[in-house]
PDB file of C-alpha atoms in Angstrom:
ATOM      1  CA  MET O 200      73.564  11.935-102.977  1.00 34.00           C
ATOM      2  CA  ALA O 201      71.759   8.819-101.836  1.00 37.00           C
ATOM      3  CA  MET O 202      73.762   6.367 -99.747  1.00 36.00           C
ATOM      4  CA  THR O 203      74.020   2.824-101.123  1.00 39.00           C
ATOM      5  CA  ALA O 204      74.457  -0.322 -99.094  1.00 45.00           C
ATOM      6  CA  LEU O 205      78.143  -0.513 -99.996  1.00 45.00           C
ATOM      7  CA  ASP O 206      78.735   3.004 -98.705  1.00 46.00           C
ATOM      8  CA  THR O 207      78.161   1.701 -95.162  1.00 49.00           C
ATOM      9  CA  LEU O 208      80.826  -1.010 -95.343  1.00 56.00           C
ATOM     10  CA  ALA O 209      84.068  -0.855 -93.394  1.00 64.00           C
ATOM     11  CA  LYS O 210      87.255   0.094 -95.226  1.00 76.00           C
ATOM     12  CA  PRO O 211      89.412  -2.739 -96.546  1.00 83.00           C
ATOM     13  CA  SER O 212      91.836  -4.362 -94.090  1.00 85.00           C
ATOM     14  CA  THR O 213      95.439  -3.414 -94.746  1.00 92.00           C
ATOM     15  CA  PRO O 214      98.488  -5.451 -93.638  1.00 95.00           C
ATOM     16  CA  VAL O 215     100.054  -4.710 -90.280  1.00 95.00           C
ATOM     17  CA  LEU O 216     103.411  -2.991 -90.911  1.00 95.00           C
ATOM     18  CA  VAL O 217     106.632  -4.325 -89.415  1.00 96.00           C
ATOM     19  CA  GLU O 218     109.616  -2.074 -90.359  1.00 94.00           C
ATOM     20  CA  GLY O 219     113.177  -3.255 -90.785  1.00 92.00           C
ATOM     21  CA  ASP O 220     115.322  -0.082 -91.007  1.00 88.00           C
ATOM     22  CA  GLY O 221     117.771  -1.700 -93.417  1.00 91.00           C
ATOM     23  CA  ARG O 222     118.313  -4.888 -91.391  1.00 94.00           C
ATOM     24  CA  SER O 223     118.480  -8.303 -92.994  1.00 96.00           C
ATOM     25  CA  LEU O 224     115.254 -10.289 -93.266  1.00 97.00           C
ATOM     26  CA  ASN O 225     117.140 -12.884 -91.214  1.00 96.00           C
ATOM     27  CA  ASP O 226     116.900 -10.498 -88.247  1.00 96.00           C
ATOM     28  CA  VAL O 227     113.094 -10.236 -88.250  1.00 97.00           C
ATOM     29  CA  ASP O 228     111.344 -11.216 -85.003  1.00 97.00           C
ATOM     30  CA  VAL O 229     109.704 -14.447 -86.129  1.00 97.00           C
ATOM     31  CA  ASP O 230     107.593 -14.743 -82.970  1.00 97.00           C
ATOM     32  CA  ARG O 231     106.163 -11.266 -83.547  1.00 97.00           C
ATOM     33  CA  VAL O 232     105.401 -12.053 -87.178  1.00 97.00           C
ATOM     34  CA  ARG O 233     103.622 -15.233 -86.138  1.00 98.00           C
ATOM     35  CA  ALA O 234     101.583 -13.334 -83.530  1.00 97.00           C
ATOM     36  CA  GLU O 235     100.568 -10.688 -86.076  1.00 97.00           C
ATOM     37  CA  ILE O 236      99.523 -13.383 -88.572  1.00 97.00           C
ATOM     38  CA  GLU O 237      97.329 -14.987 -85.898  1.00 97.00           C
ATOM     39  CA  LYS O 238      95.724 -11.727 -84.844  1.00 96.00           C
ATOM     40  CA  HIS O 239      95.450  -9.704 -88.057  1.00 96.00           C
ATOM     41  CA  GLY O 240      95.885 -12.248 -90.854  1.00 97.00           C
ATOM     42  CA  ALA O 241      98.034  -9.964 -93.044  1.00 97.00           C
ATOM     43  CA  VAL O 242     101.529  -8.599 -92.375  1.00 97.00           C
ATOM     44  CA  LEU O 243     103.848  -6.362 -94.405  1.00 97.00           C
ATOM     45  CA  LEU O 244     107.568  -6.482 -93.742  1.00 98.00           C
ATOM     46  CA  ARG O 245     109.145  -3.342 -95.215  1.00 97.00           C
ATOM     47  CA  GLY O 246     112.680  -2.012 -95.069  1.00 96.00           C
ATOM     48  CA  PHE O 247     114.404  -5.358 -94.600  1.00 97.00           C
ATOM     49  CA  GLU O 248     117.170  -6.440 -96.946  1.00 95.00           C
ATOM     50  CA  THR O 249     115.611  -9.421 -98.707  1.00 94.00           C
ATOM     51  CA  ASP O 250     117.023 -12.087-100.974  1.00 93.00           C
ATOM     52  CA  VAL O 251     115.834 -15.553-101.929  1.00 92.00           C
ATOM     53  CA  ASP O 252     117.856 -17.347 -99.200  1.00 93.00           C
ATOM     54  CA  SER O 253     116.563 -15.129 -96.373  1.00 95.00           C
ATOM     55  CA  PHE O 254     113.026 -15.358 -97.776  1.00 95.00           C
ATOM     56  CA  ALA O 255     113.211 -19.172 -97.812  1.00 94.00           C
ATOM     57  CA  ALA O 256     114.629 -19.142 -94.281  1.00 95.00           C
ATOM     58  CA  LEU O 257     111.721 -17.085 -92.989  1.00 97.00           C
ATOM     59  CA  GLY O 258     109.268 -19.534 -94.487  1.00 96.00           C
ATOM     60  CA  SER O 259     111.124 -22.440 -92.889  1.00 95.00           C
ATOM     61  CA  ASN O 260     111.183 -20.687 -89.512  1.00 97.00           C
ATOM     62  CA  LEU O 261     107.406 -20.222 -89.640  1.00 98.00           C
ATOM     63  CA  CYS O 262     106.399 -23.593 -91.124  1.00 96.00           C
ATOM     64  CA  THR O 263     106.935 -27.270 -90.569  1.00 94.00           C
ATOM     65  CA  SER O 264     106.724 -28.032 -94.311  1.00 92.00           C
ATOM     66  CA  ALA O 265     106.279 -26.292 -97.627  1.00 91.00           C
ATOM     67  CA  SER O 266     103.579 -26.758-100.227  1.00 87.00           C
ATOM     68  CA  TYR O 267     104.748 -27.056-103.829  1.00 79.00           C
ATOM     69  CA  ASN O 268     102.507 -25.214-106.281  1.00 76.00           C
ATOM     70  CA  GLU O 269     102.396 -27.409-109.384  1.00 73.00           C
ATOM     71  CA  SER O 270     100.482 -24.912-111.548  1.00 73.00           C
ATOM     72  CA  PRO O 271     102.296 -23.869-114.762  1.00 70.00           C
ATOM     73  CA  ASN O 272     104.285 -20.778-115.721  1.00 72.00           C
ATOM     74  CA  ARG O 273     106.319 -20.481-112.501  1.00 78.00           C
ATOM     75  CA  GLU O 274     110.081 -20.570-111.981  1.00 78.00           C
ATOM     76  CA  LEU O 275     111.894 -22.336-109.162  1.00 75.00           C
ATOM     77  CA  LEU O 276     114.057 -19.896-107.244  1.00 79.00           C
ATOM     78  CA  HIS O 277     115.578 -21.969-104.470  1.00 74.00           C
ATOM     79  CA  LYS O 278     117.413 -25.266-104.300  1.00 71.00           C
ATOM     80  CA  ASP O 279     114.932 -26.888-101.892  1.00 73.00           C
ATOM     81  CA  GLY O 280     112.006 -26.221-104.269  1.00 68.00           C
ATOM     82  CA  ALA O 281     109.974 -24.316-101.701  1.00 85.00           C
ATOM     83  CA  VAL O 282     110.444 -20.869-103.292  1.00 87.00           C
ATOM     84  CA  GLN O 283     108.930 -20.162-106.705  1.00 84.00           C
ATOM     85  CA  THR O 284     107.892 -17.106-108.609  1.00 80.00           C
ATOM     86  CA  VAL O 285     104.264 -16.143-108.999  1.00 87.00           C
ATOM     87  CA  ASN O 286     102.712 -16.855-112.386  1.00 73.00           C
ATOM     88  CA  LEU O 287     104.984 -15.060-114.894  1.00 73.00           C
ATOM     89  CA  GLY O 288     102.245 -13.894-117.208  1.00 79.00           C
ATOM     90  CA  SER O 289     100.593 -10.485-117.391  1.00 81.00           C
ATOM     91  CA  ASP O 290      96.902 -11.405-116.771  1.00 87.00           C
ATOM     92  CA  PRO O 291      94.978  -9.951-113.902  1.00 90.00           C
ATOM     93  CA  PHE O 292      93.891 -12.656-111.457  1.00 93.00           C
ATOM     94  CA  PRO O 293      90.673 -12.731-109.414  1.00 96.00           C
ATOM     95  CA  LEU O 294      90.773 -13.200-105.676  1.00 97.00           C
ATOM     96  CA  HIS O 295      91.579 -16.691-104.390  1.00 97.00           C
ATOM     97  CA  PRO O 296      93.367 -18.444-101.522  1.00 97.00           C
ATOM     98  CA  GLU O 297      96.411 -20.366-102.702  1.00 95.00           C
ATOM     99  CA  LEU O 298      95.726 -23.956-103.727  1.00 93.00           C
ATOM    100  CA  SER O 299      92.135 -23.879-102.431  1.00 94.00           C
ATOM    101  CA  ARG O 300      91.181 -26.073-105.417  1.00 94.00           C
ATOM    102  CA  GLU O 301      92.833 -28.995-103.579  1.00 95.00           C
ATOM    103  CA  PRO O 302      92.407 -30.481-100.103  1.00 95.00           C
ATOM    104  CA  TRP O 303      95.936 -29.470 -99.050  1.00 94.00           C
ATOM    105  CA  ARG O 304      95.439 -25.691 -99.013  1.00 95.00           C
ATOM    106  CA  PRO O 305      98.477 -24.212 -97.175  1.00 95.00           C
ATOM    107  CA  ASP O 306      98.135 -22.110 -94.001  1.00 97.00           C
ATOM    108  CA  LEU O 307     100.579 -19.411 -95.076  1.00 97.00           C
ATOM    109  CA  ALA O 308     100.916 -17.553 -98.359  1.00 97.00           C
ATOM    110  CA  MET O 309     104.083 -15.472 -98.392  1.00 97.00           C
ATOM    111  CA  PHE O 310     105.175 -13.104-101.218  1.00 96.00           C
ATOM    112  CA  GLY O 311     108.504 -11.297-101.548  1.00 96.00           C
ATOM    113  CA  CYS O 312     109.335  -8.513-103.966  1.00 94.00           C
ATOM    114  CA  ILE O 313     112.658  -9.167-105.681  1.00 92.00           C
ATOM    115  CA  GLU O 314     111.906  -6.614-108.441  1.00 90.00           C
ATOM    116  CA  PRO O 315     108.790  -4.389-108.427  1.00 89.00           C
ATOM    117  CA  PRO O 316     106.761  -3.848-111.593  1.00 84.00           C
ATOM    118  CA  GLU O 317     107.118  -0.583-113.453  1.00 80.00           C
ATOM    119  CA  VAL O 318     103.390  -0.196-114.176  1.00 79.00           C
ATOM    120  CA  GLY O 319     100.481  -2.160-112.705  1.00 82.00           C
ATOM    121  CA  GLY O 320     100.940  -5.559-111.127  1.00 86.00           C
ATOM    122  CA  GLN O 321      99.629  -4.596-107.691  1.00 91.00           C
ATOM    123  CA  THR O 322      98.685  -7.526-105.523  1.00 95.00           C
ATOM    124  CA  ASN O 323      95.104  -7.421-104.270  1.00 97.00           C
ATOM    125  CA  ILE O 324      94.297  -8.828-100.837  1.00 97.00           C
ATOM    126  CA  CYS O 325      90.902  -9.264 -99.204  1.00 98.00           C
ATOM    127  CA  ASP O 326      89.832 -10.454 -95.770  1.00 98.00           C
ATOM    128  CA  GLY O 327      87.355 -13.319 -96.171  1.00 98.00           C
ATOM    129  CA  ILE O 328      85.904 -12.591 -92.705  1.00 97.00           C
ATOM    130  CA  ALA O 329      85.079  -9.066 -93.813  1.00 97.00           C
ATOM    131  CA  ILE O 330      83.356 -10.431 -96.944  1.00 98.00           C
ATOM    132  CA  ALA O 331      81.215 -12.821 -94.906  1.00 98.00           C
ATOM    133  CA  ARG O 332      80.291 -10.103 -92.357  1.00 97.00           C
ATOM    134  CA  ASN O 333      79.185  -7.670 -95.065  1.00 97.00           C
ATOM    135  CA  LEU O 334      77.217  -9.955 -97.333  1.00 98.00           C
ATOM    136  CA  PRO O 335      73.477  -9.387 -97.640  1.00 97.00           C
ATOM    137  CA  PRO O 336      71.743 -11.446 -94.899  1.00 97.00           C
ATOM    138  CA  ASP O 337      70.015 -13.762 -97.378  1.00 97.00           C
ATOM    139  CA  VAL O 338      73.268 -14.507 -99.239  1.00 98.00           C
ATOM    140  CA  ARG O 339      75.128 -15.128 -96.016  1.00 98.00           C
ATOM    141  CA  ALA O 340      72.385 -17.440 -94.788  1.00 97.00           C
ATOM    142  CA  GLN O 341      72.615 -19.534 -97.960  1.00 97.00           C
ATOM    143  CA  LEU O 342      76.405 -19.741 -97.728  1.00 98.00           C
ATOM    144  CA  GLU O 343      76.319 -20.667 -94.038  1.00 97.00           C
ATOM    145  CA  LYS O 344      74.290 -23.739 -94.939  1.00 97.00           C
ATOM    146  CA  GLY O 345      76.158 -24.450 -98.158  1.00 97.00           C
ATOM    147  CA  THR O 346      78.774 -27.099 -98.967  1.00 98.00           C
ATOM    148  CA  LEU O 347      81.260 -26.676-101.847  1.00 98.00           C
ATOM    149  CA  PHE O 348      81.970 -29.758-103.947  1.00 98.00           C
ATOM    150  CA  TYR O 349      85.322 -29.828-105.740  1.00 98.00           C
ATOM    151  CA  ILE O 350      84.985 -32.600-108.296  1.00 97.00           C
ATOM    152  CA  ARG O 351      87.347 -33.411-111.161  1.00 95.00           C
ATOM    153  CA  ALA O 352      88.508 -36.360-113.234  1.00 95.00           C
ATOM    154  CA  ALA O 353      91.117 -38.519-111.525  1.00 96.00           C
ATOM    155  CA  SER O 354      94.146 -39.126-113.735  1.00 94.00           C
ATOM    156  CA  PRO O 355      95.932 -42.486-113.676  1.00 95.00           C
ATOM    157  CA  ASP O 356      98.798 -40.777-111.837  1.00 94.00           C
ATOM    158  CA  VAL O 357      96.397 -39.571-109.090  1.00 96.00           C
ATOM    159  CA  LEU O 358      94.876 -43.001-108.756  1.00 97.00           C
ATOM    160  CA  GLU O 359      98.277 -44.682-108.449  1.00 96.00           C
ATOM    161  CA  PHE O 360      99.553 -42.116-105.929  1.00 95.00           C
ATOM    162  CA  TRP O 361      96.588 -42.314-103.534  1.00 96.00           C
ATOM    163  CA  LEU O 362      95.253 -45.840-104.210  1.00 97.00           C
ATOM    164  CA  GLY O 363      98.393 -47.696-105.292  1.00 96.00           C
ATOM    165  CA  THR O 364      97.015 -48.723-108.695  1.00 97.00           C
ATOM    166  CA  ARG O 365      96.088 -47.075-111.995  1.00 95.00           C
ATOM    167  CA  GLU O 366      93.105 -49.400-112.374  1.00 96.00           C
ATOM    168  CA  PRO O 367      91.333 -49.540-108.999  1.00 97.00           C
ATOM    169  CA  SER O 368      88.438 -51.874-108.287  1.00 97.00           C
ATOM    170  CA  ASP O 369      85.015 -50.560-107.374  1.00 96.00           C
ATOM    171  CA  GLU O 370      85.634 -51.742-103.789  1.00 97.00           C
ATOM    172  CA  LEU O 371      88.850 -49.764-103.553  1.00 98.00           C
ATOM    173  CA  LEU O 372      87.195 -46.666-105.003  1.00 98.00           C
ATOM    174  CA  ALA O 373      84.448 -46.967-102.350  1.00 97.00           C
ATOM    175  CA  ASN O 374      86.994 -47.497 -99.534  1.00 97.00           C
ATOM    176  CA  PRO O 375      90.139 -45.421-100.151  1.00 97.00           C
ATOM    177  CA  PRO O 376      92.915 -45.511 -97.530  1.00 96.00           C
ATOM    178  CA  ALA O 377      92.604 -43.170 -94.558  1.00 95.00           C
ATOM    179  CA  SER O 378      95.627 -41.241 -95.863  1.00 94.00           C
ATOM    180  CA  CYS O 379      93.703 -40.251 -99.027  1.00 96.00           C
ATOM    181  CA  PRO O 380      91.943 -36.842 -98.928  1.00 96.00           C
ATOM    182  CA  TYR O 381      89.542 -37.617-101.802  1.00 97.00           C
ATOM    183  CA  TRP O 382      86.418 -39.734-102.333  1.00 97.00           C
ATOM    184  CA  PHE O 383      86.011 -41.427-105.718  1.00 98.00           C
ATOM    185  CA  ARG O 384      83.110 -42.259-108.043  1.00 96.00           C
ATOM    186  CA  ARG O 385      83.131 -44.231-111.298  1.00 96.00           C
ATOM    187  CA  ARG O 386      81.265 -42.522-114.115  1.00 92.00           C
ATOM    188  CA  GLU O 387      81.075 -44.562-117.312  1.00 87.00           C
ATOM    189  CA  ASP O 388      84.657 -44.832-118.627  1.00 89.00           C
ATOM    190  CA  ARG O 389      86.326 -42.505-116.125  1.00 94.00           C
ATOM    191  CA  VAL O 390      86.848 -42.016-112.377  1.00 97.00           C
ATOM    192  CA  LEU O 391      86.024 -38.798-110.584  1.00 97.00           C
ATOM    193  CA  ARG O 392      87.737 -37.520-107.453  1.00 97.00           C
ATOM    194  CA  GLY O 393      86.258 -35.034-105.037  1.00 97.00           C
ATOM    195  CA  PHE O 394      86.368 -33.344-101.666  1.00 97.00           C
ATOM    196  CA  THR O 395      84.080 -30.894 -99.871  1.00 97.00           C
ATOM    197  CA  ARG O 396      84.464 -27.715 -97.851  1.00 97.00           C
ATOM    198  CA  PRO O 397      81.979 -25.412 -96.081  1.00 97.00           C
ATOM    199  CA  ALA O 398      81.038 -22.401 -98.237  1.00 97.00           C
ATOM    200  CA  LEU O 399      81.862 -20.225 -95.216  1.00 97.00           C
ATOM    201  CA  GLU O 400      84.765 -21.911 -93.495  1.00 94.00           C
ATOM    202  CA  PRO O 401      86.192 -21.059 -90.051  1.00 93.00           C
ATOM    203  CA  THR O 402      89.721 -19.662 -90.253  1.00 95.00           C
ATOM    204  CA  LEU O 403      92.793 -21.014 -88.489  1.00 94.00           C
ATOM    205  CA  PHE O 404      92.784 -18.516 -85.635  1.00 95.00           C
ATOM    206  CA  GLN O 405      89.263 -17.036 -85.515  1.00 93.00           C
ATOM    207  CA  ASN O 406      86.138 -19.073 -84.786  1.00 83.00           C
ATOM    208  CA  GLU O 407      84.217 -17.290 -87.493  1.00 92.00           C
ATOM    209  CA  GLY O 408      83.164 -18.266 -90.979  1.00 95.00           C
ATOM    210  CA  ALA O 409      85.027 -16.640 -93.860  1.00 97.00           C
ATOM    211  CA  PHE O 410      84.443 -16.507 -97.624  1.00 98.00           C
ATOM    212  CA  VAL O 411      87.818 -17.960 -98.672  1.00 97.00           C
ATOM    213  CA  ASN O 412      87.521 -20.384-101.581  1.00 97.00           C
ATOM    214  CA  PHE O 413      88.089 -20.940-105.301  1.00 97.00           C
ATOM    215  CA  ILE O 414      84.711 -19.633-106.515  1.00 97.00           C
ATOM    216  CA  LEU O 415      85.732 -16.215-107.890  1.00 98.00           C
ATOM    217  CA  PHE O 416      88.853 -17.469-109.634  1.00 96.00           C
ATOM    218  CA  ALA O 417      86.997 -20.400-111.173  1.00 97.00           C
ATOM    219  CA  ARG O 418      84.125 -18.317-112.462  1.00 97.00           C
ATOM    220  CA  ASP O 419      85.932 -15.108-113.507  1.00 96.00           C
ATOM    221  CA  TYR O 420      89.248 -16.471-114.845  1.00 95.00           C
ATOM    222  CA  LEU O 421      88.616 -20.105-115.769  1.00 95.00           C
ATOM    223  CA  ARG O 422      84.992 -19.455-116.836  1.00 96.00           C
ATOM    224  CA  SER O 423      83.939 -22.591-115.020  1.00 95.00           C
ATOM    225  CA  THR O 424      80.437 -22.814-113.541  1.00 95.00           C
ATOM    226  CA  ARG O 425      80.840 -26.355-112.187  1.00 94.00           C
ATOM    227  CA  PHE O 426      84.038 -26.221-110.134  1.00 96.00           C
ATOM    228  CA  PRO O 427      83.195 -25.868-107.386  1.00 97.00           C
ATOM    229  CA  LEU O 428      79.525 -26.661-107.128  1.00 97.00           C
ATOM    230  CA  MET O 429      77.478 -25.669-104.123  1.00 97.00           C
ATOM    231  CA  ASP O 430      75.271 -28.446-102.817  1.00 96.00           C
ATOM    232  CA  GLY O 431      75.599 -30.122-106.211  1.00 94.00           C
ATOM    233  CA  LYS O 432      74.515 -27.110-108.270  1.00 96.00           C
ATOM    234  CA  PRO O 433      76.230 -24.176-110.024  1.00 96.00           C
ATOM    235  CA  ILE O 434      76.308 -21.015-107.895  1.00 96.00           C
ATOM    236  CA  PRO O 435      73.665 -18.542-109.191  1.00 96.00           C
ATOM    237  CA  ASP O 436      74.889 -15.503-111.069  1.00 96.00           C
ATOM    238  CA  GLU O 437      72.919 -13.105-108.881  1.00 97.00           C
ATOM    239  CA  MET O 438      74.570 -14.463-105.734  1.00 97.00           C
ATOM    240  CA  LEU O 439      78.003 -14.160-107.340  1.00 97.00           C
ATOM    241  CA  ASP O 440      77.321 -10.549-108.308  1.00 97.00           C
ATOM    242  CA  GLN O 441      76.543  -9.697-104.708  1.00 98.00           C
ATOM    243  CA  ILE O 442      79.643 -11.497-103.457  1.00 98.00           C
ATOM    244  CA  ARG O 443      81.830  -9.670-106.047  1.00 97.00           C
ATOM    245  CA  SER O 444      80.448  -6.289-104.984  1.00 97.00           C
ATOM    246  CA  VAL O 445      81.251  -6.866-101.363  1.00 98.00           C
ATOM    247  CA  ALA O 446      84.684  -8.332-102.191  1.00 97.00           C
ATOM    248  CA  ARG O 447      85.579  -5.284-104.337  1.00 96.00           C
ATOM    249  CA  SER O 448      84.673  -2.977-101.454  1.00 96.00           C
ATOM    250  CA  GLN O 449      86.924  -4.912 -99.059  1.00 97.00           C
ATOM    251  CA  THR O 450      89.970  -5.310-101.366  1.00 97.00           C
ATOM    252  CA  TYR O 451      93.263  -3.559-100.725  1.00 96.00           C
ATOM    253  CA  SER O 452      95.749  -3.210-103.615  1.00 96.00           C
ATOM    254  CA  HIS O 453      99.357  -3.432-102.534  1.00 96.00           C
ATOM    255  CA  ARG O 454     101.819  -1.462-104.626  1.00 94.00           C
ATOM    256  CA  TRP O 455     105.129  -3.254-104.339  1.00 94.00           C
ATOM    257  CA  GLN O 456     108.390  -1.747-103.221  1.00 94.00           C
ATOM    258  CA  GLN O 457     111.625  -3.684-103.591  1.00 94.00           C
ATOM    259  CA  ASN O 458     112.259  -5.995-100.614  1.00 96.00           C
ATOM    260  CA  ASP O 459     108.628  -5.920 -99.426  1.00 96.00           C
ATOM    261  CA  VAL O 460     107.416  -9.190 -97.918  1.00 97.00           C
ATOM    262  CA  VAL O 461     103.671  -9.780 -97.461  1.00 98.00           C
ATOM    263  CA  LEU O 462     102.460 -12.706 -95.352  1.00 98.00           C
ATOM    264  CA  LEU O 463      98.841 -13.859 -95.394  1.00 98.00           C
ATOM    265  CA  ASP O 464      96.825 -16.266 -93.322  1.00 98.00           C
ATOM    266  CA  ASN O 465      95.690 -18.298 -96.342  1.00 97.00           C
ATOM    267  CA  SER O 466      92.625 -19.567 -94.459  1.00 96.00           C
ATOM    268  CA  ARG O 467      91.431 -15.967 -94.011  1.00 97.00           C
ATOM    269  CA  PHE O 468      92.817 -13.746 -96.776  1.00 98.00           C
ATOM    270  CA  MET O 469      92.422 -14.167-100.488  1.00 98.00           C
ATOM    271  CA  HIS O 470      94.802 -12.564-102.968  1.00 97.00           C
ATOM    272  CA  GLY O 471      94.865 -11.688-106.673  1.00 96.00           C
ATOM    273  CA  ARG O 472      96.642  -9.203-108.916  1.00 93.00           C
ATOM    274  CA  LYS O 473      96.056  -6.382-111.342  1.00 92.00           C
ATOM    275  CA  ALA O 474      97.191  -6.577-114.971  1.00 89.00           C
ATOM    276  CA  ILE O 475     100.896  -6.078-115.569  1.00 86.00           C
ATOM    277  CA  ALA O 476     102.114  -3.774-118.318  1.00 82.00           C
ATOM    278  CA  ASN O 477     105.580  -5.413-118.523  1.00 80.00           C
ATOM    279  CA  PRO O 478     105.763  -8.810-116.816  1.00 76.00           C
ATOM    280  CA  ASP O 479     109.545  -8.994-117.484  1.00 79.00           C
ATOM    281  CA  GLY O 480     109.969  -6.189-114.957  1.00 79.00           C
ATOM    282  CA  ARG O 481     108.062  -7.865-112.088  1.00 85.00           C
ATOM    283  CA  ARG O 482     109.651 -10.588-109.980  1.00 87.00           C
ATOM    284  CA  ILE O 483     107.744 -11.769-106.942  1.00 90.00           C
ATOM    285  CA  ALA O 484     108.841 -14.786-104.920  1.00 91.00           C
ATOM    286  CA  THR O 485     106.371 -17.091-103.181  1.00 94.00           C
ATOM    287  CA  TYR O 486     106.540 -19.516-100.263  1.00 95.00           C
ATOM    288  CA  PHE O 487     103.441 -21.551 -99.282  1.00 94.00           C
ATOM    289  CA  GLY O 488     103.511 -23.696 -96.188  1.00 95.00           C
ATOM    290  CA  TYR O 489     101.960 -25.205 -93.086  1.00 96.00           C
ATOM    291  CA  LEU O 490     102.455 -23.246 -89.885  1.00 97.00           C
ATOM    292  CA  LYS O 491     104.233 -24.752 -86.901  1.00 96.00           C
ATOM    293  CA  GLY O 492     101.905 -25.855 -84.135  1.00 94.00           C
ATOM    294  CA  VAL O 493      99.030 -26.652 -86.505  1.00 93.00           C
ATOM    295  CA  THR O 494      98.737 -30.433 -86.819  1.00 88.00           C
ATOM    296  CA  ARG O 495      95.371 -30.598 -88.553  1.00 83.00           C
ATOM    297  CA  LEU O 496      92.417 -28.473 -89.599  1.00 83.00           C
ATOM    298  CA  GLY O 497      88.977 -29.751 -88.713  1.00 82.00           C
ATOM    299  CA  VAL O 498      88.185 -30.391 -92.367  1.00 88.00           C
ATOM    300  CA  GLU O 499      91.402 -32.314 -93.087  1.00 92.00           C
ATOM    301  CA  ILE O 500      92.050 -35.995 -92.847  1.00 92.00           C
ATOM    302  CA  ALA O 501      93.996 -37.226 -89.823  1.00 91.00           C
ATOM    303  CA  ASP O 502      97.801 -36.868 -89.987  1.00 91.00           C
ATOM    304  CA  PRO O 503      97.902 -35.346 -93.493  1.00 94.00           C
ATOM    305  CA  ILE O 504     101.112 -36.014 -95.405  1.00 92.00           C
ATOM    306  CA  TRP O 505     101.367 -32.344 -96.478  1.00 93.00           C
ATOM    307  CA  ARG O 506     101.875 -31.276 -92.844  1.00 93.00           C
ATOM    308  CA  ARG O 507     104.765 -33.724 -92.355  1.00 89.00           C
ATOM    309  CA  GLU O 508     106.932 -33.174 -95.391  1.00 84.00           C
ATOM    310  CA  THR O 509     107.261 -31.078 -98.551  1.00 79.00           C
ATOM    311  CA  PHE O 510     104.411 -32.424-100.648  1.00 80.00           C
ATOM    312  CA  ILE O 511     104.579 -32.573-104.461  1.00 83.00           C
ATOM    313  CA  PRO O 512     101.192 -33.518-106.001  1.00 83.00           C
ATOM    314  CA  PRO O 513     101.077 -36.365-108.507  1.00 85.00           C
ATOM    315  CA  ASP O 514      99.779 -34.404-111.499  1.00 73.00           C
ATOM    316  CA  ARG O 515      99.583 -30.880-112.925  1.00 59.00           C
ATOM    317  CA  PRO O 516      96.315 -28.882-113.265  1.00 51.00           C
ATOM    318  CA  ASP O 517      95.279 -26.977-116.330  1.00 47.00           C
ATOM    319  CA  ASP O 518      94.695 -23.800-114.346  1.00 41.00           C
ATOM    320  CA  SER O 519      96.770 -21.310-112.370  1.00 36.00           C
TER     321      SER O 519
END
């Protein structure tokens, strides 16, 4: 049988296993977990007794602040608002890093299995560094030079939150405060907001470009060709097909066991899920946050509010 290009790719990265032997999740070695996140990017805690309180405590021990996911169809699980369920529907979701559609993408994506699904519902994870390394050279070269533009309409609530007014002047739109992560443009009767990111972006702990962005989710779930744009244009279908092929070859599907906790470097690993036969029988908790010791990423504004306190965005998106 002839060997194809994908036959030569490395096997998908799997999470580093840390076993608990029936101990409480409160007893996990937080320093070891942090070290494994920095080195490997994906960690599986298995065999620890896990509940919502201990799950929230682990997130708080690792992070300075939490990131509230305002997308719909989630349930709050903890009094401080930092722990929510995943989306409660049954749809399969393409690979994506959490909240990469906004400039406040969290460093850590943490998932805890309160109740495993009966059939389906595996969580897919994929190393964005591995995707970038295994792309065809011409595709990688284009992405290395590319800039992603995330542009959407700015609601009155967004304008008031970041600019202090629901009806900003042209001068204010052109000169937003330093604390605002967006740029603004007036287009006829509406205002657009936007931010940019490299198409291959260095991760938190490795000085290497990774394919970790919103492209696959936007195209394959939302059916959007214009969010994000690359260098002002829709990403060509042929390029996306090549990226998808490499991503599929590098994706690991995690079959949940009760009490499992998976922690991902959200700047390096994307995640998604397979379809769920019975969503009522699957309960996965989430905690998204900003790791201690990280004061700013190179692409972020100075002293971002989301790294100082639990940040609740001013409006809700239409997507997951």
